[in-house]
Amino acid sequence: MSSLRPGNVGIVIVSHSPKIAEGAADMVRQMVGDAVPLAWTGGDVDGGLGTNVAGILEAIETAWSPAGVAILVDLGGAETNSEMAVEMLPEDRRGRVLVCNAPVVEGAVIAATESSGGSPLAAVKRSAEEFYA
Amino acid sequence: MHDANANRAAQTFAPLTASAVLVNPVGLHARPSVKLTQCAKGFAAKIEIALAADGPWTDAKSPVKVMRVKAPQGATLHFRISGPDGEAALAAMLALVHDGFGEA
């Protein structure tokens, strides 16, 4: 679920549904390729629909890049749990992880495309958020 | 003096233009858009695309903007490129279109 390309911004996909998260990650892999660190997480700790902070932290770790990580979320708890996960990161990493205000599937593909071209974290986030612009 | 410099700069990076017909079945849909953007990002040159020779021009390095062009199969894609590696960029972009973005 991860690949080695330390220079590019990592992408984390967080959905209430593990199927959506995995499917969005599949789209990123097929459309954008392997040049971007990528991880997904979905579902609550009991395997139902939901999100959990531990899973998000693990995904951030998997997709970690010195260039930072952009998180794409679907609804409500995915966003608040992602923000909570970011707050729990070590201080030196916290500032390099951003939650994007973008649709989860489209945003993930666009963010990964931007990242694959070597763009910095702010540009990756901005590009994903163009969908709502 | 200032004008002479501006003129020289303009000559160095005079925009290159060319066009190619989209041959791949679905036109410039999501996957080709991503490929086009990735290819464009590999060059320093400013790269723009349009469906008509006189624009409106779209930044080829923006995946969201490229997808919004919604260029169908059979459409003529115009390129306007300026920069130090403009010629190589133009060749790469045209090759990508002729090749149907690897789909044809």
Short mmCIF file of C-alpha atoms in Angstrom, two decimals:
data_model
loop_
_atom_site.label_atom_id
_atom_site.label_comp_id
_atom_site.label_asym_id
_atom_site.label_seq_id
_atom_site.Cartn_x
_atom_site.Cartn_y
_atom_site.Cartn_z
CA MET A 1 0.00 0.00 0.00
CA SER A 2 3.00 2.28 0.09
CA SER A 3 5.83 3.01 -2.27
CA LEU A 4 9.22 4.59 -1.97
CA ARG A 5 9.60 8.05 -3.43
CA PRO A 6 10.66 10.22 -0.51
CA GLY A 7 10.54 13.51 -2.40
CA ASN A 8 6.83 13.48 -3.18
CA VAL A 9 3.97 14.45 -0.87
CA GLY A 10 2.19 11.41 0.59
CA ILE A 11 -1.57 10.92 0.15
CA VAL A 12 -3.87 9.43 2.80
CA ILE A 13 -7.47 8.51 2.00
CA VAL A 14 -9.94 8.37 4.91
CA SER A 15 -13.50 7.18 4.35
CA HIS A 16 -16.23 5.79 6.59
CA SER A 17 -16.26 2.85 4.22
CA PRO A 18 -13.09 0.77 3.81
CA LYS A 19 -14.35 -0.20 0.35
CA ILE A 20 -14.53 3.44 -0.74
CA ALA A 21 -11.10 4.19 0.72
CA GLU A 22 -9.54 1.16 -0.95
CA GLY A 23 -11.32 1.85 -4.25
CA ALA A 24 -10.18 5.47 -4.28
CA ALA A 25 -6.63 4.28 -3.61
CA ASP A 26 -6.95 1.84 -6.53
CA MET A 27 -7.95 4.73 -8.78
CA VAL A 28 -4.95 6.76 -7.66
CA ARG A 29 -2.59 3.85 -8.30
CA GLN A 30 -3.99 3.10 -11.73
CA MET A 31 -4.37 6.68 -12.94
CA VAL A 32 -1.36 8.34 -11.36
CA GLY A 33 1.07 5.49 -10.84
CA ASP A 34 3.51 4.52 -8.12
CA ALA A 35 5.45 7.74 -7.74
CA VAL A 36 3.43 8.87 -4.74
CA PRO A 37 3.40 7.41 -1.20
CA LEU A 38 -0.21 6.33 -0.64
CA ALA A 39 -2.25 4.78 2.16
CA TRP A 40 -5.94 4.36 2.95
CA THR A 41 -8.03 3.67 6.01
CA GLY A 42 -11.74 3.21 6.61
CA GLY A 43 -14.18 1.68 9.03
CA ASP A 44 -14.45 1.81 12.83
CA VAL A 45 -12.52 -0.49 15.18
CA ASP A 46 -15.35 -3.08 15.11
CA GLY A 47 -15.28 -3.31 11.33
CA GLY A 48 -18.41 -1.22 10.80
CA LEU A 49 -18.79 2.02 8.92
CA GLY A 50 -16.83 4.81 10.54
CA THR A 51 -13.32 6.06 11.05
CA ASN A 52 -10.82 5.67 13.85
CA VAL A 53 -7.90 7.77 14.95
CA ALA A 54 -5.49 4.82 15.31
CA GLY A 55 -6.16 3.72 11.74
CA ILE A 56 -5.60 7.24 10.46
CA LEU A 57 -2.32 7.55 12.39
CA GLU A 58 -1.18 4.26 10.90
CA ALA A 59 -2.05 5.44 7.39
CA ILE A 60 -0.14 8.70 7.91
CA GLU A 61 2.86 6.66 9.03
CA THR A 62 2.60 4.40 5.97
CA ALA A 63 2.35 7.30 3.52
CA TRP A 64 4.84 9.48 5.39
CA SER A 65 7.11 11.65 3.30
CA PRO A 66 9.56 14.40 4.31
CA ALA A 67 7.56 16.58 1.89
CA GLY A 68 4.47 16.01 4.05
CA VAL A 69 1.14 14.25 3.77
CA ALA A 70 -2.20 15.43 2.34
CA ILE A 71 -5.30 13.75 3.81
CA LEU A 72 -8.50 13.37 1.81
CA VAL A 73 -11.64 12.70 3.86
CA ASP A 74 -15.32 12.05 3.18
CA LEU A 75 -17.75 13.19 5.89
CA GLY A 76 -17.89 14.54 9.45
CA GLY A 77 -16.01 12.07 11.61
CA ALA A 78 -13.47 11.36 8.92
CA GLU A 79 -12.50 15.00 9.11
CA THR A 80 -12.62 15.43 12.90
CA ASN A 81 -10.79 12.14 13.52
CA SER A 82 -8.17 13.13 10.93
CA GLU A 83 -7.66 16.46 12.67
CA MET A 84 -7.37 14.61 15.99
CA ALA A 85 -4.79 12.25 14.46
CA VAL A 86 -2.78 15.22 13.18
CA GLU A 87 -2.80 16.74 16.68
CA MET A 88 -1.43 13.48 18.10
CA LEU A 89 1.54 13.43 15.72
CA PRO A 90 5.01 14.32 17.00
CA GLU A 91 5.52 18.06 16.89
CA ASP A 92 8.06 17.95 14.05
CA ARG A 93 5.54 16.19 11.80
CA ARG A 94 2.35 17.98 12.78
CA GLY A 95 2.97 21.01 10.57
CA ARG A 96 3.57 18.83 7.53
CA VAL A 97 0.18 17.11 7.45
CA LEU A 98 -2.86 18.89 6.01
CA VAL A 99 -6.51 17.84 5.71
CA CYS A 100 -7.88 18.90 2.31
CA ASN A 101 -11.31 20.40 1.80
CA ALA A 102 -11.99 18.37 -1.33
CA PRO A 103 -14.15 15.44 -2.52
CA VAL A 104 -12.43 12.24 -1.41
CA VAL A 105 -12.16 10.36 -4.71
CA GLU A 106 -11.54 13.24 -7.10
CA GLY A 107 -9.41 15.06 -4.56
CA ALA A 108 -7.20 12.00 -4.03
CA VAL A 109 -6.55 11.61 -7.77
CA ILE A 110 -5.85 15.31 -8.27
CA ALA A 111 -3.68 15.59 -5.14
CA ALA A 112 -1.67 12.55 -6.25
CA THR A 113 -1.29 13.96 -9.77
CA GLU A 114 0.03 17.21 -8.32
CA SER A 115 2.33 15.32 -5.97
CA SER A 116 3.68 13.08 -8.74
CA GLY A 117 4.98 16.21 -10.47
CA GLY A 118 7.00 17.07 -7.37
CA SER A 119 4.77 19.91 -6.14
CA PRO A 120 5.04 21.00 -2.49
CA LEU A 121 2.32 20.19 0.08
CA ALA A 122 0.56 23.58 -0.18
CA ALA A 123 0.26 23.21 -3.97
CA VAL A 124 -1.05 19.65 -3.62
CA LYS A 125 -3.76 20.84 -1.20
CA ARG A 126 -4.63 23.85 -3.35
CA SER A 127 -4.99 21.72 -6.46
CA ALA A 128 -7.28 19.18 -4.74
CA GLU A 129 -9.40 22.04 -3.39
CA GLU A 130 -9.85 23.50 -6.89
CA PHE A 131 -12.72 21.05 -7.25
CA TYR A 132 -14.85 23.22 -4.95
CA ALA A 133 -13.59 26.47 -6.47
CA MET B 1 17.65 49.43 -23.36
CA HIS B 2 14.76 48.06 -21.41
CA ASP B 3 12.78 47.50 -24.60
CA ALA B 4 15.69 45.74 -26.27
CA ASN B 5 15.92 43.31 -23.35
CA ALA B 6 12.21 42.67 -23.37
CA ASN B 7 12.39 42.04 -27.10
CA ARG B 8 15.22 39.56 -26.72
CA ALA B 9 13.36 37.71 -23.98
CA ALA B 10 10.28 37.54 -26.18
CA GLN B 11 12.33 36.16 -29.05
CA THR B 12 13.96 33.53 -26.86
CA PHE B 13 10.64 32.29 -25.53
CA ALA B 14 8.39 33.08 -28.48
CA PRO B 15 5.31 30.91 -28.02
CA LEU B 16 5.31 27.71 -30.04
CA THR B 17 1.93 26.56 -31.27
CA ALA B 18 0.77 23.29 -32.77
CA SER B 19 -2.34 21.15 -32.78
CA ALA B 20 -3.26 17.49 -32.82
CA VAL B 21 -6.51 15.55 -33.10
CA LEU B 22 -7.56 13.50 -30.08
CA VAL B 23 -7.71 9.92 -31.29
CA ASN B 24 -8.38 8.00 -28.08
CA PRO B 25 -12.00 6.84 -27.73
CA VAL B 26 -13.22 8.90 -24.80
CA GLY B 27 -11.22 12.04 -25.53
CA LEU B 28 -9.55 13.95 -22.76
CA HIS B 29 -11.25 12.16 -19.85
CA ALA B 30 -9.77 11.68 -16.42
CA ARG B 31 -6.89 9.32 -17.14
CA PRO B 32 -5.52 11.12 -20.21
CA SER B 33 -5.91 14.40 -18.32
CA VAL B 34 -3.69 13.07 -15.57
CA LYS B 35 -1.11 11.87 -18.11
CA LEU B 36 -1.14 15.18 -19.94
CA THR B 37 -0.70 17.08 -16.68
CA GLN B 38 2.12 14.83 -15.51
CA CYS B 39 3.90 15.21 -18.84
CA ALA B 40 3.47 19.00 -18.78
CA LYS B 41 4.84 19.22 -15.24
CA GLY B 42 8.06 17.65 -16.45
CA PHE B 43 8.93 20.84 -18.32
CA ALA B 44 9.81 24.32 -17.17
CA ALA B 45 7.93 25.89 -20.09
CA LYS B 46 4.51 27.43 -19.72
CA ILE B 47 2.15 24.99 -21.44
CA GLU B 48 -1.44 25.77 -22.36
CA ILE B 49 -4.13 23.89 -24.24
CA ALA B 50 -7.29 25.00 -26.03
CA LEU B 51 -10.02 23.58 -28.25
CA ALA B 52 -9.67 26.50 -30.69
CA ALA B 53 -6.61 28.21 -32.15
CA ASP B 54 -7.58 31.49 -30.48
CA GLY B 55 -8.29 30.00 -27.05
CA PRO B 56 -9.55 30.25 -24.36
CA TRP B 57 -6.28 28.79 -23.05
CA THR B 58 -6.05 26.40 -20.12
CA ASP B 59 -2.99 25.72 -17.97
CA ALA B 60 -1.91 22.19 -18.94
CA LYS B 61 -0.21 21.72 -15.56
CA SER B 62 -3.50 21.93 -13.65
CA PRO B 63 -5.28 18.54 -13.60
CA VAL B 64 -8.61 20.08 -12.52
CA LYS B 65 -8.55 22.71 -15.28
CA VAL B 66 -7.51 20.16 -17.93
CA MET B 67 -10.42 17.87 -16.99
CA ARG B 68 -12.82 20.83 -17.19
CA VAL B 69 -11.91 21.30 -20.87
CA LYS B 70 -13.83 18.04 -21.51
CA ALA B 71 -12.29 17.65 -24.94
CA PRO B 72 -14.10 14.82 -26.81
CA GLN B 73 -12.64 12.30 -29.28
CA GLY B 74 -12.06 13.93 -32.64
CA ALA B 75 -11.52 17.36 -31.13
CA THR B 76 -8.44 19.28 -32.16
CA LEU B 77 -6.25 20.08 -29.20
CA HIS B 78 -4.19 23.25 -29.62
CA PHE B 79 -1.00 23.81 -27.70
CA ARG B 80 0.68 27.10 -26.86
CA ILE B 81 4.06 26.66 -25.23
CA SER B 82 6.72 29.12 -24.20
CA GLY B 83 9.89 28.55 -22.25
CA PRO B 84 13.48 27.41 -22.50
CA ASP B 85 12.50 23.77 -23.07
CA GLY B 86 9.46 24.65 -25.17
CA GLU B 87 10.43 22.60 -28.21
CA ALA B 88 10.99 19.42 -26.22
CA ALA B 89 7.74 20.06 -24.34
CA LEU B 90 5.80 20.51 -27.58
CA ALA B 91 7.25 17.32 -29.05
CA ALA B 92 6.35 15.37 -25.90
CA MET B 93 2.81 16.74 -25.75
CA LEU B 94 2.13 16.01 -29.44
CA ALA B 95 3.55 12.50 -29.09
CA LEU B 96 1.23 11.88 -26.15
CA VAL B 97 -1.85 12.94 -28.16
CA HIS B 98 -0.81 11.02 -31.29
CA ASP B 99 -0.26 7.96 -29.14
CA GLY B 100 -3.82 8.28 -27.78
CA PHE B 101 -2.30 8.67 -24.30
CA GLY B 102 -1.32 5.03 -24.45
CA GLU B 103 -4.96 3.97 -24.80
CA ALA B 104 -5.49 3.80 -28.52
#
